[in-house]
Amino acid sequence: MQSFDERSPLRDLREKVVKGERISETEALQLFESKDINALGAMAELARRRKVGNRASYIINRYINYSNYCILSCQFCSFARKKRDADGFQFTIDEIVEKAREALRIGITELHIVGGLHPSLPFDYYTDMLKALRSLDGRLQLKAFTAIEILHLAWLAKKSVAQTLRCLKDAGLDSLTGGGAEIFRKEVRSAIAKGKESAEEYLEVHRAWHGMGGRSTCTMLFGHVESLADRVDHLRQLRELQDQTHGFVGFVPLPYHPENNKIPVRHAPTGFDTLRTIAVSRIYLDNFDHVTAYWVGMGLKLAQVALSYGADDLHGTILEEHIFHMAGSKTPQLQTEAAMVKAIRESGRTPVQRNTFYEPLKNWDTSAQAEAAGPEARSGVLESNLATG
């Protein structure tokens, strides 16, 4: 374990972490400003072990972006298209069901579904989509829609946010996604996503969902025009809502990709910045059980390192991701289960397959059947199906 010199400015903060005491916004900013990445990692590891012990998780899931047509023009977004654009797309419900059916054959437990704010799709497209997917397999968990999509659907349906969420829940929605949080500070939000929902609206959608027993994740897009203080302010607002609702199952920090958009940022966040953001998030968000290292945004190798800097989850197999890749991400479109199990084991953690709510489905080091079959067997089926489908 990292040793702390008596003169280290982080020594007192480490003692608070050891005791399980909450740190303040001022102290979180002090952590962000520290250059001692190993000390940050050691502190984050104390907080992580208190939450999850030695386990690290992943999920076997599939992404479906039903359309990239969007009425908004967020400056940071490389995904959205207008109807006039040649590379816009929109899937029918039958096409989405077929994608889900193919993915079920390789063992997914979750569909992650988001899209742009489509200018003309009716509200029943979304409820019918959920119903059709639910009918495929009652065990399949449907994680769908960002807060801004919920606001858009409420406008389409001419219903309140709570009424809209209830309709979606009745149609089969299991969990909201955490996308769209970006950075909460108004000035930053106006610079990168003018016209998008406010921080208050984002939080209110999740508050309403939590109020009806729903669970969700939340995110932070970092490494663009925000300051370190803006990151702390963002984390503060998430922690405050979690104190009230306890409805967030995990936090997913997302490193910004600067290609193909209108924000004048030359370089993506460095490995140092990514690791310190994950570490500070783990230390500060003391009421969150899980912090995910999103391999799509940072690459599997750095995500593996992040498992020693406070993260306890690598996200999922994904199969087909558009949003980060249209923004310039060079990571693969998918990860095999074998690759994630291997990355977790190499980091000294116990691999655990989880569901949408971070609940364990299989512990690879205690399941005799899993050890006998090996993750490579299922991953080979996955790769074969993708090659032919």
CSV table of C-alpha atoms in Angstrom, one decimal:
chain,number,residue,atom,x,y,z
A,1,MET,CA,0.0,0.0,0.0
A,2,GLN,CA,1.1,3.6,-0.7
A,3,SER,CA,2.9,5.0,2.3
A,4,PHE,CA,2.1,8.6,3.3
A,5,ASP,CA,4.9,10.9,4.4
A,6,GLU,CA,4.2,12.8,7.6
A,7,ARG,CA,4.5,16.0,5.5
A,8,SER,CA,2.1,14.8,2.8
A,9,PRO,CA,-0.8,17.3,2.3
A,10,LEU,CA,-3.0,14.3,1.7
A,11,ARG,CA,-2.3,12.6,5.0
A,12,ASP,CA,-5.2,14.1,6.9
A,13,LEU,CA,-7.6,13.3,4.1
A,14,ARG,CA,-6.3,9.7,4.1
A,15,GLU,CA,-7.2,9.5,7.7
A,16,LYS,CA,-10.7,10.6,7.0
A,17,VAL,CA,-11.0,7.9,4.2
A,18,VAL,CA,-9.6,5.3,6.6
A,19,LYS,CA,-12.3,6.2,9.1
A,20,GLY,CA,-15.0,6.3,6.5
A,21,GLU,CA,-15.7,10.0,7.0
A,22,ARG,CA,-17.2,12.2,4.3
A,23,ILE,CA,-15.0,14.7,2.6
A,24,SER,CA,-16.0,18.2,1.7
A,25,GLU,CA,-16.1,19.9,-1.7
A,26,THR,CA,-13.0,21.9,-0.7
A,27,GLU,CA,-11.2,18.6,0.2
A,28,ALA,CA,-12.3,17.0,-3.1
A,29,LEU,CA,-10.8,20.0,-5.0
A,30,GLN,CA,-7.6,19.5,-3.0
A,31,LEU,CA,-7.5,15.9,-4.2
A,32,PHE,CA,-8.1,16.9,-7.8
A,33,GLU,CA,-5.2,19.4,-7.6
A,34,SER,CA,-2.8,16.9,-6.2
A,35,LYS,CA,-0.1,15.4,-8.5
A,36,ASP,CA,0.4,12.4,-6.2
A,37,ILE,CA,-1.6,10.0,-8.4
A,38,ASN,CA,-0.4,7.0,-6.4
A,39,ALA,CA,-1.5,8.5,-3.1
A,40,LEU,CA,-4.9,9.2,-4.7
A,41,GLY,CA,-5.1,5.6,-5.9
A,42,ALA,CA,-4.3,4.2,-2.5
A,43,MET,CA,-7.0,6.3,-0.9
A,44,ALA,CA,-9.5,5.4,-3.6
A,45,GLU,CA,-8.6,1.7,-3.1
A,46,LEU,CA,-9.5,2.0,0.6
A,47,ALA,CA,-12.9,3.4,-0.3
A,48,ARG,CA,-13.4,0.7,-3.0
A,49,ARG,CA,-12.5,-2.2,-0.8
A,50,ARG,CA,-14.9,-1.0,1.9
A,51,LYS,CA,-17.7,-1.1,-0.7
A,52,VAL,CA,-17.1,-4.2,-2.7
A,53,GLY,CA,-14.2,-6.1,-1.3
A,54,ASN,CA,-12.0,-7.7,-4.0
A,55,ARG,CA,-14.6,-8.1,-6.7
A,56,ALA,CA,-14.7,-6.3,-10.0
A,57,SER,CA,-17.7,-6.7,-12.4
A,58,TYR,CA,-18.8,-6.6,-16.0
A,59,ILE,CA,-22.1,-7.1,-17.8
A,60,ILE,CA,-22.9,-9.0,-20.9
A,61,ASN,CA,-25.0,-6.4,-22.8
A,62,ARG,CA,-25.8,-4.9,-26.2
A,63,TYR,CA,-26.1,-1.3,-27.2
A,64,ILE,CA,-28.8,-0.3,-29.5
A,65,ASN,CA,-29.0,3.3,-30.8
A,66,TYR,CA,-32.4,3.4,-32.4
A,67,SER,CA,-31.7,6.6,-34.4
A,68,ASN,CA,-29.2,9.5,-34.5
A,69,TYR,CA,-31.7,12.1,-35.9
A,70,CYS,CA,-32.0,14.8,-33.3
A,71,ILE,CA,-33.7,18.2,-33.1
A,72,LEU,CA,-30.8,19.5,-30.9
A,73,SER,CA,-27.3,20.6,-32.1
A,74,CYS,CA,-25.2,20.2,-29.0
A,75,GLN,CA,-21.7,21.6,-29.6
A,76,PHE,CA,-19.9,18.6,-28.1
A,77,CYS,CA,-22.0,15.9,-29.9
A,78,SER,CA,-20.6,14.0,-32.9
A,79,PHE,CA,-23.5,11.6,-33.0
A,80,ALA,CA,-26.6,13.7,-33.9
A,81,ARG,CA,-27.7,14.1,-37.5
A,82,LYS,CA,-30.4,16.0,-39.3
A,83,LYS,CA,-32.8,14.4,-41.8
A,84,ARG,CA,-30.8,16.0,-44.6
A,85,ASP,CA,-27.6,14.2,-43.6
A,86,ALA,CA,-26.6,11.2,-45.6
A,87,ASP,CA,-25.3,9.2,-42.6
A,88,GLY,CA,-28.4,9.6,-40.5
A,89,PHE,CA,-30.2,6.4,-39.5
A,90,GLN,CA,-33.4,5.1,-37.9
A,91,PHE,CA,-34.3,1.6,-37.1
A,92,THR,CA,-37.8,0.1,-37.2
A,93,ILE,CA,-39.1,-1.8,-34.2
A,94,ASP,CA,-38.8,-5.0,-36.1
A,95,GLU,CA,-35.1,-4.3,-36.8
A,96,ILE,CA,-34.5,-3.5,-33.2
A,97,VAL,CA,-36.2,-6.7,-32.1
A,98,GLU,CA,-34.0,-8.7,-34.5
A,99,LYS,CA,-30.8,-7.1,-33.1
A,100,ALA,CA,-32.0,-8.1,-29.7
A,101,ARG,CA,-32.9,-11.6,-30.7
A,102,GLU,CA,-29.4,-12.1,-32.2
A,103,ALA,CA,-27.8,-10.8,-29.0
A,104,LEU,CA,-29.9,-13.0,-26.7
A,105,ARG,CA,-28.4,-16.1,-28.5
A,106,ILE,CA,-25.0,-15.1,-27.1
A,107,GLY,CA,-26.2,-14.6,-23.6
A,108,ILE,CA,-26.8,-10.9,-23.0
A,109,THR,CA,-28.7,-9.9,-19.9
A,110,GLU,CA,-29.2,-6.2,-20.8
A,111,LEU,CA,-30.2,-4.0,-23.7
A,112,HIS,CA,-28.9,-0.4,-23.4
A,113,ILE,CA,-31.0,1.8,-25.7
A,114,VAL,CA,-30.6,5.5,-26.4
A,115,GLY,CA,-30.9,7.8,-29.4
A,116,GLY,CA,-31.3,11.3,-30.5
A,117,LEU,CA,-34.4,13.5,-30.0
A,118,HIS,CA,-36.2,12.3,-33.1
A,119,PRO,CA,-38.2,15.0,-34.9
A,120,SER,CA,-41.2,12.9,-35.9
A,121,LEU,CA,-41.4,9.5,-34.2
A,122,PRO,CA,-44.6,9.2,-32.1
A,123,PHE,CA,-44.7,8.3,-28.4
A,124,ASP,CA,-46.1,4.9,-29.1
A,125,TYR,CA,-43.0,4.0,-31.1
A,126,TYR,CA,-41.1,4.0,-27.8
A,127,THR,CA,-43.7,2.1,-25.7
A,128,ASP,CA,-44.3,-0.4,-28.5
A,129,MET,CA,-40.5,-1.0,-28.8
A,130,LEU,CA,-40.3,-1.7,-25.1
A,131,LYS,CA,-43.2,-4.1,-25.2
A,132,ALA,CA,-41.8,-5.9,-28.2
A,133,LEU,CA,-38.4,-6.3,-26.5
A,134,ARG,CA,-40.0,-7.4,-23.2
A,135,SER,CA,-41.9,-10.1,-25.0
A,136,LEU,CA,-38.7,-11.7,-26.3
A,137,ASP,CA,-37.5,-12.8,-22.8
A,138,GLY,CA,-38.9,-11.7,-19.5
A,139,ARG,CA,-35.4,-12.0,-17.9
A,140,LEU,CA,-33.9,-9.4,-20.3
A,141,GLN,CA,-33.3,-6.1,-18.5
A,142,LEU,CA,-34.2,-3.0,-20.6
A,143,LYS,CA,-32.0,0.0,-19.7
A,144,ALA,CA,-33.1,2.9,-21.9
A,145,PHE,CA,-33.3,6.6,-22.4
A,146,THR,CA,-31.4,9.6,-21.0
A,147,ALA,CA,-33.1,12.3,-19.0
A,148,ILE,CA,-33.3,14.6,-22.1
A,149,GLU,CA,-35.0,11.8,-24.0
A,150,ILE,CA,-37.6,11.5,-21.2
A,151,LEU,CA,-38.3,15.2,-21.3
A,152,HIS,CA,-38.7,14.9,-25.1
A,153,LEU,CA,-41.1,11.9,-24.7
A,154,ALA,CA,-43.1,13.8,-22.1
A,155,TRP,CA,-43.5,16.6,-24.6
A,156,LEU,CA,-44.6,14.1,-27.3
A,157,ALA,CA,-47.1,12.4,-25.0
A,158,LYS,CA,-48.3,15.6,-23.6
A,159,LYS,CA,-47.8,14.1,-20.1
A,160,SER,CA,-45.9,15.0,-17.0
A,161,VAL,CA,-42.4,13.5,-16.5
A,162,ALA,CA,-43.8,11.2,-13.8
A,163,GLN,CA,-46.7,10.1,-16.0
A,164,THR,CA,-44.3,9.5,-18.9
A,165,LEU,CA,-42.0,7.4,-16.8
A,166,ARG,CA,-45.0,5.4,-15.5
A,167,CYS,CA,-46.0,4.6,-19.1
A,168,LEU,CA,-42.5,3.5,-20.0
A,169,LYS,CA,-42.2,1.4,-16.8
A,170,ASP,CA,-45.5,-0.3,-17.6
A,171,ALA,CA,-44.3,-1.0,-21.1
A,172,GLY,CA,-41.2,-2.8,-19.7
A,173,LEU,CA,-38.5,-0.2,-18.8
A,174,ASP,CA,-36.3,-1.5,-16.1
A,175,SER,CA,-33.7,1.3,-15.7
A,176,LEU,CA,-32.9,4.8,-16.9
A,177,THR,CA,-29.4,5.4,-18.4
A,178,GLY,CA,-27.2,8.1,-16.9
A,179,GLY,CA,-26.2,9.8,-20.1
A,180,GLY,CA,-26.7,13.5,-20.7
A,181,ALA,CA,-25.4,14.7,-17.4
A,182,GLU,CA,-22.3,16.3,-19.0
A,183,ILE,CA,-21.3,19.0,-16.5
A,184,PHE,CA,-24.0,20.6,-14.4
A,185,ARG,CA,-22.6,24.1,-14.0
A,186,LYS,CA,-24.8,26.4,-16.1
A,187,GLU,CA,-22.0,28.3,-17.8
A,188,VAL,CA,-20.3,25.1,-19.0
A,189,ARG,CA,-23.5,23.5,-20.0
A,190,SER,CA,-24.3,26.5,-22.2
A,191,ALA,CA,-20.9,26.3,-23.8
A,192,ILE,CA,-21.1,22.7,-24.8
A,193,ALA,CA,-24.8,21.8,-25.0
A,194,LYS,CA,-26.9,24.9,-25.5
A,195,GLY,CA,-30.6,24.0,-25.6
A,196,LYS,CA,-30.2,20.8,-23.7
A,197,GLU,CA,-31.9,20.1,-20.4
A,198,SER,CA,-30.7,22.0,-17.3
A,199,ALA,CA,-28.9,20.3,-14.4
A,200,GLU,CA,-32.1,20.7,-12.4
A,201,GLU,CA,-34.2,19.0,-15.1
A,202,TYR,CA,-31.7,16.1,-15.4
A,203,LEU,CA,-31.8,15.6,-11.6
A,204,GLU,CA,-35.5,16.0,-11.4
A,205,VAL,CA,-36.1,13.2,-14.0
A,206,HIS,CA,-33.9,10.8,-12.0
A,207,ARG,CA,-35.6,11.9,-8.8
A,208,ALA,CA,-39.0,11.2,-10.2
A,209,TRP,CA,-37.8,7.8,-11.5
A,210,HIS,CA,-36.3,6.9,-8.1
A,211,GLY,CA,-39.5,8.0,-6.4
A,212,MET,CA,-41.4,5.3,-8.2
A,213,GLY,CA,-38.9,2.6,-7.2
A,214,GLY,CA,-36.7,2.9,-10.3
A,215,ARG,CA,-33.0,2.7,-10.3
A,216,SER,CA,-30.5,4.4,-12.7
A,217,THR,CA,-26.9,5.2,-13.3
A,218,CYS,CA,-25.4,8.7,-13.6
A,219,THR,CA,-22.4,10.2,-15.5
A,220,MET,CA,-20.0,13.1,-15.8
A,221,LEU,CA,-18.4,14.1,-19.1
A,222,PHE,CA,-15.0,15.5,-18.2
A,223,GLY,CA,-11.9,16.9,-20.0
A,224,HIS,CA,-13.3,19.7,-22.2
A,225,VAL,CA,-13.9,23.3,-21.1
A,226,GLU,CA,-14.8,22.6,-17.4
A,227,SER,CA,-12.6,23.4,-14.4
A,228,LEU,CA,-11.7,21.1,-11.6
A,229,ALA,CA,-14.1,23.0,-9.4
A,230,ASP,CA,-16.9,22.4,-12.0
A,231,ARG,CA,-16.2,18.6,-11.6
A,232,VAL,CA,-16.5,18.9,-7.8
A,233,ASP,CA,-19.8,20.9,-8.1
A,234,HIS,CA,-21.1,18.2,-10.5
A,235,LEU,CA,-20.2,15.4,-8.0
A,236,ARG,CA,-21.7,17.4,-5.2
A,237,GLN,CA,-25.1,17.5,-6.9
A,238,LEU,CA,-25.1,13.8,-7.6
A,239,ARG,CA,-24.1,13.0,-4.0
A,240,GLU,CA,-26.9,15.2,-2.7
A,241,LEU,CA,-29.6,13.5,-4.8
A,242,GLN,CA,-28.2,10.1,-3.8
A,243,ASP,CA,-28.6,11.1,-0.2
A,244,GLN,CA,-32.2,11.9,-0.8
A,245,THR,CA,-33.3,8.9,-3.0
A,246,HIS,CA,-30.6,6.2,-2.9
A,247,GLY,CA,-31.6,5.4,-6.5
A,248,PHE,CA,-28.3,5.5,-8.3
A,249,VAL,CA,-26.7,2.1,-8.7
A,250,GLY,CA,-23.4,3.4,-10.2
A,251,PHE,CA,-21.5,6.3,-11.4
A,252,VAL,CA,-19.8,6.4,-14.8
A,253,PRO,CA,-17.2,9.1,-15.5
A,254,LEU,CA,-16.9,9.7,-19.3
A,255,PRO,CA,-13.6,11.1,-20.8
A,256,TYR,CA,-14.4,13.6,-23.5
A,257,HIS,CA,-13.4,12.8,-27.1
A,258,PRO,CA,-12.6,16.1,-29.0
A,259,GLU,CA,-12.9,14.9,-32.6
A,260,ASN,CA,-15.7,15.7,-35.0
A,261,ASN,CA,-17.5,18.4,-33.0
A,262,LYS,CA,-17.5,22.2,-32.4
A,263,ILE,CA,-15.8,22.6,-29.1
A,264,PRO,CA,-12.2,23.9,-29.5
A,265,VAL,CA,-10.5,21.2,-27.4
A,266,ARG,CA,-7.4,19.6,-29.0
A,267,HIS,CA,-6.7,16.6,-26.9
A,268,ALA,CA,-8.7,14.0,-25.0
A,269,PRO,CA,-8.1,13.7,-21.2
A,270,THR,CA,-4.8,12.1,-20.4
A,271,GLY,CA,-4.4,8.8,-18.6
A,272,PHE,CA,-3.4,10.8,-15.5
A,273,ASP,CA,-6.5,12.9,-15.6
A,274,THR,CA,-8.7,9.9,-16.2
A,275,LEU,CA,-7.3,8.0,-13.3
A,276,ARG,CA,-7.4,10.9,-10.8
A,277,THR,CA,-11.0,11.6,-11.8
A,278,ILE,CA,-12.0,8.0,-11.1
A,279,ALA,CA,-10.1,8.1,-7.8
A,280,VAL,CA,-11.5,11.3,-6.6
A,281,SER,CA,-15.0,10.2,-7.6
A,282,ARG,CA,-14.6,7.0,-5.6
A,283,ILE,CA,-13.4,8.9,-2.6
A,284,TYR,CA,-16.0,11.7,-2.7
A,285,LEU,CA,-19.1,9.7,-3.7
A,286,ASP,CA,-19.3,7.8,-0.4
A,287,ASN,CA,-23.0,7.0,-0.9
A,288,PHE,CA,-22.4,5.2,-4.3
A,289,ASP,CA,-21.6,1.5,-4.2
A,290,HIS,CA,-20.0,1.4,-7.7
A,291,VAL,CA,-17.8,3.4,-10.0
A,292,THR,CA,-17.4,2.2,-13.6
A,293,ALA,CA,-14.3,2.5,-15.7
A,294,TYR,CA,-15.9,2.9,-19.2
A,295,TRP,CA,-13.6,1.0,-21.5
A,296,VAL,CA,-15.2,2.5,-24.6
A,297,GLY,CA,-14.0,5.9,-23.7
A,298,MET,CA,-10.6,5.1,-22.2
A,299,GLY,CA,-9.6,1.8,-23.7
A,300,LEU,CA,-9.6,-1.6,-21.9
A,301,LYS,CA,-5.9,-1.3,-20.9
A,302,LEU,CA,-6.4,2.0,-19.0
A,303,ALA,CA,-9.8,0.8,-17.7
A,304,GLN,CA,-7.9,-2.2,-16.3
A,305,VAL,CA,-5.4,0.1,-14.5
A,306,ALA,CA,-8.4,2.1,-13.2
A,307,LEU,CA,-9.4,-1.0,-11.2
A,308,SER,CA,-6.5,-0.1,-9.0
A,309,TYR,CA,-7.6,3.6,-8.7
A,310,GLY,CA,-11.1,3.1,-7.2
A,311,ALA,CA,-13.1,1.6,-10.1
A,312,ASP,CA,-14.8,-1.7,-9.5
A,313,ASP,CA,-16.6,-2.3,-12.9
A,314,LEU,CA,-15.6,-2.4,-16.6
A,315,HIS,CA,-19.1,-2.0,-18.0
A,316,GLY,CA,-20.1,-4.4,-20.7
A,317,THR,CA,-19.6,-6.3,-23.9
A,318,ILE,CA,-21.6,-3.6,-25.8
A,319,LEU,CA,-21.4,-5.2,-29.3
A,320,GLU,CA,-22.2,-2.0,-31.2
A,321,GLU,CA,-21.4,1.5,-30.0
A,322,HIS,CA,-22.0,4.6,-32.1
A,323,ILE,CA,-21.8,7.7,-29.8
A,324,PHE,CA,-18.1,7.6,-28.7
A,325,HIS,CA,-16.9,6.1,-31.9
A,326,MET,CA,-18.5,8.9,-34.0
A,327,ALA,CA,-16.7,11.3,-31.6
A,328,GLY,CA,-13.3,9.7,-32.6
A,329,SER,CA,-12.9,6.8,-30.1
A,330,LYS,CA,-10.5,4.2,-31.6
A,331,THR,CA,-11.5,1.4,-29.2
A,332,PRO,CA,-13.1,-1.8,-30.5
A,333,GLN,CA,-16.9,-1.9,-31.1
A,334,LEU,CA,-17.1,-4.8,-28.6
A,335,GLN,CA,-15.2,-6.6,-25.9
A,336,THR,CA,-15.5,-10.3,-25.4
A,337,GLU,CA,-16.3,-11.7,-22.0
A,338,ALA,CA,-13.0,-13.5,-22.0
A,339,ALA,CA,-11.1,-10.2,-22.5
A,340,MET,CA,-12.8,-8.6,-19.5
A,341,VAL,CA,-12.4,-11.6,-17.2
A,342,LYS,CA,-8.7,-11.7,-18.1
A,343,ALA,CA,-8.3,-7.9,-17.5
A,344,ILE,CA,-10.0,-8.2,-14.1
A,345,ARG,CA,-8.0,-11.3,-13.1
A,346,GLU,CA,-4.7,-9.6,-14.1
A,347,SER,CA,-5.5,-6.7,-11.8
A,348,GLY,CA,-5.8,-9.0,-8.9
A,349,ARG,CA,-9.6,-8.8,-8.6
A,350,THR,CA,-12.3,-11.5,-8.6
A,351,PRO,CA,-14.3,-11.3,-11.9
A,352,VAL,CA,-18.1,-11.1,-11.3
A,353,GLN,CA,-20.7,-11.1,-14.0
A,354,ARG,CA,-23.4,-8.6,-13.0
A,355,ASN,CA,-26.8,-7.5,-14.1
A,356,THR,CA,-28.2,-4.0,-14.8
A,357,PHE,CA,-28.3,-3.2,-11.1
A,358,TYR,CA,-24.8,-4.3,-10.4
A,359,GLU,CA,-26.1,-7.4,-8.6
A,360,PRO,CA,-23.9,-10.5,-9.1
A,361,LEU,CA,-25.0,-13.2,-11.5
A,362,LYS,CA,-21.8,-15.3,-11.5
A,363,ASN,CA,-18.6,-15.3,-9.6
A,364,TRP,CA,-15.9,-16.8,-11.8
A,365,ASP,CA,-13.7,-17.9,-8.9
A,366,THR,CA,-16.4,-19.8,-7.1
A,367,SER,CA,-18.5,-21.2,-9.9
A,368,ALA,CA,-17.2,-24.7,-10.8
A,369,GLN,CA,-19.3,-24.7,-13.9
A,370,ALA,CA,-17.9,-21.4,-15.1
A,371,GLU,CA,-14.3,-22.6,-14.5
A,372,ALA,CA,-15.0,-25.8,-16.4
A,373,ALA,CA,-16.4,-24.0,-19.4
A,374,GLY,CA,-14.2,-20.9,-19.3
A,375,PRO,CA,-15.3,-17.5,-20.6
A,376,GLU,CA,-13.6,-18.2,-23.9
A,377,ALA,CA,-16.4,-20.6,-24.9
A,378,ARG,CA,-19.1,-18.0,-24.8
A,379,SER,CA,-16.8,-15.3,-26.3
A,380,GLY,CA,-16.1,-17.6,-29.2
A,381,VAL,CA,-19.9,-17.9,-29.9
A,382,LEU,CA,-20.2,-14.1,-29.6
A,383,GLU,CA,-17.5,-13.5,-32.2
A,384,SER,CA,-18.9,-16.1,-34.5
A,385,ASN,CA,-22.4,-14.6,-34.4
A,386,LEU,CA,-21.1,-11.1,-35.1
A,387,ALA,CA,-19.1,-12.3,-38.0
A,388,THR,CA,-22.2,-13.9,-39.6
A,389,GLY,CA,-24.8,-11.4,-38.5
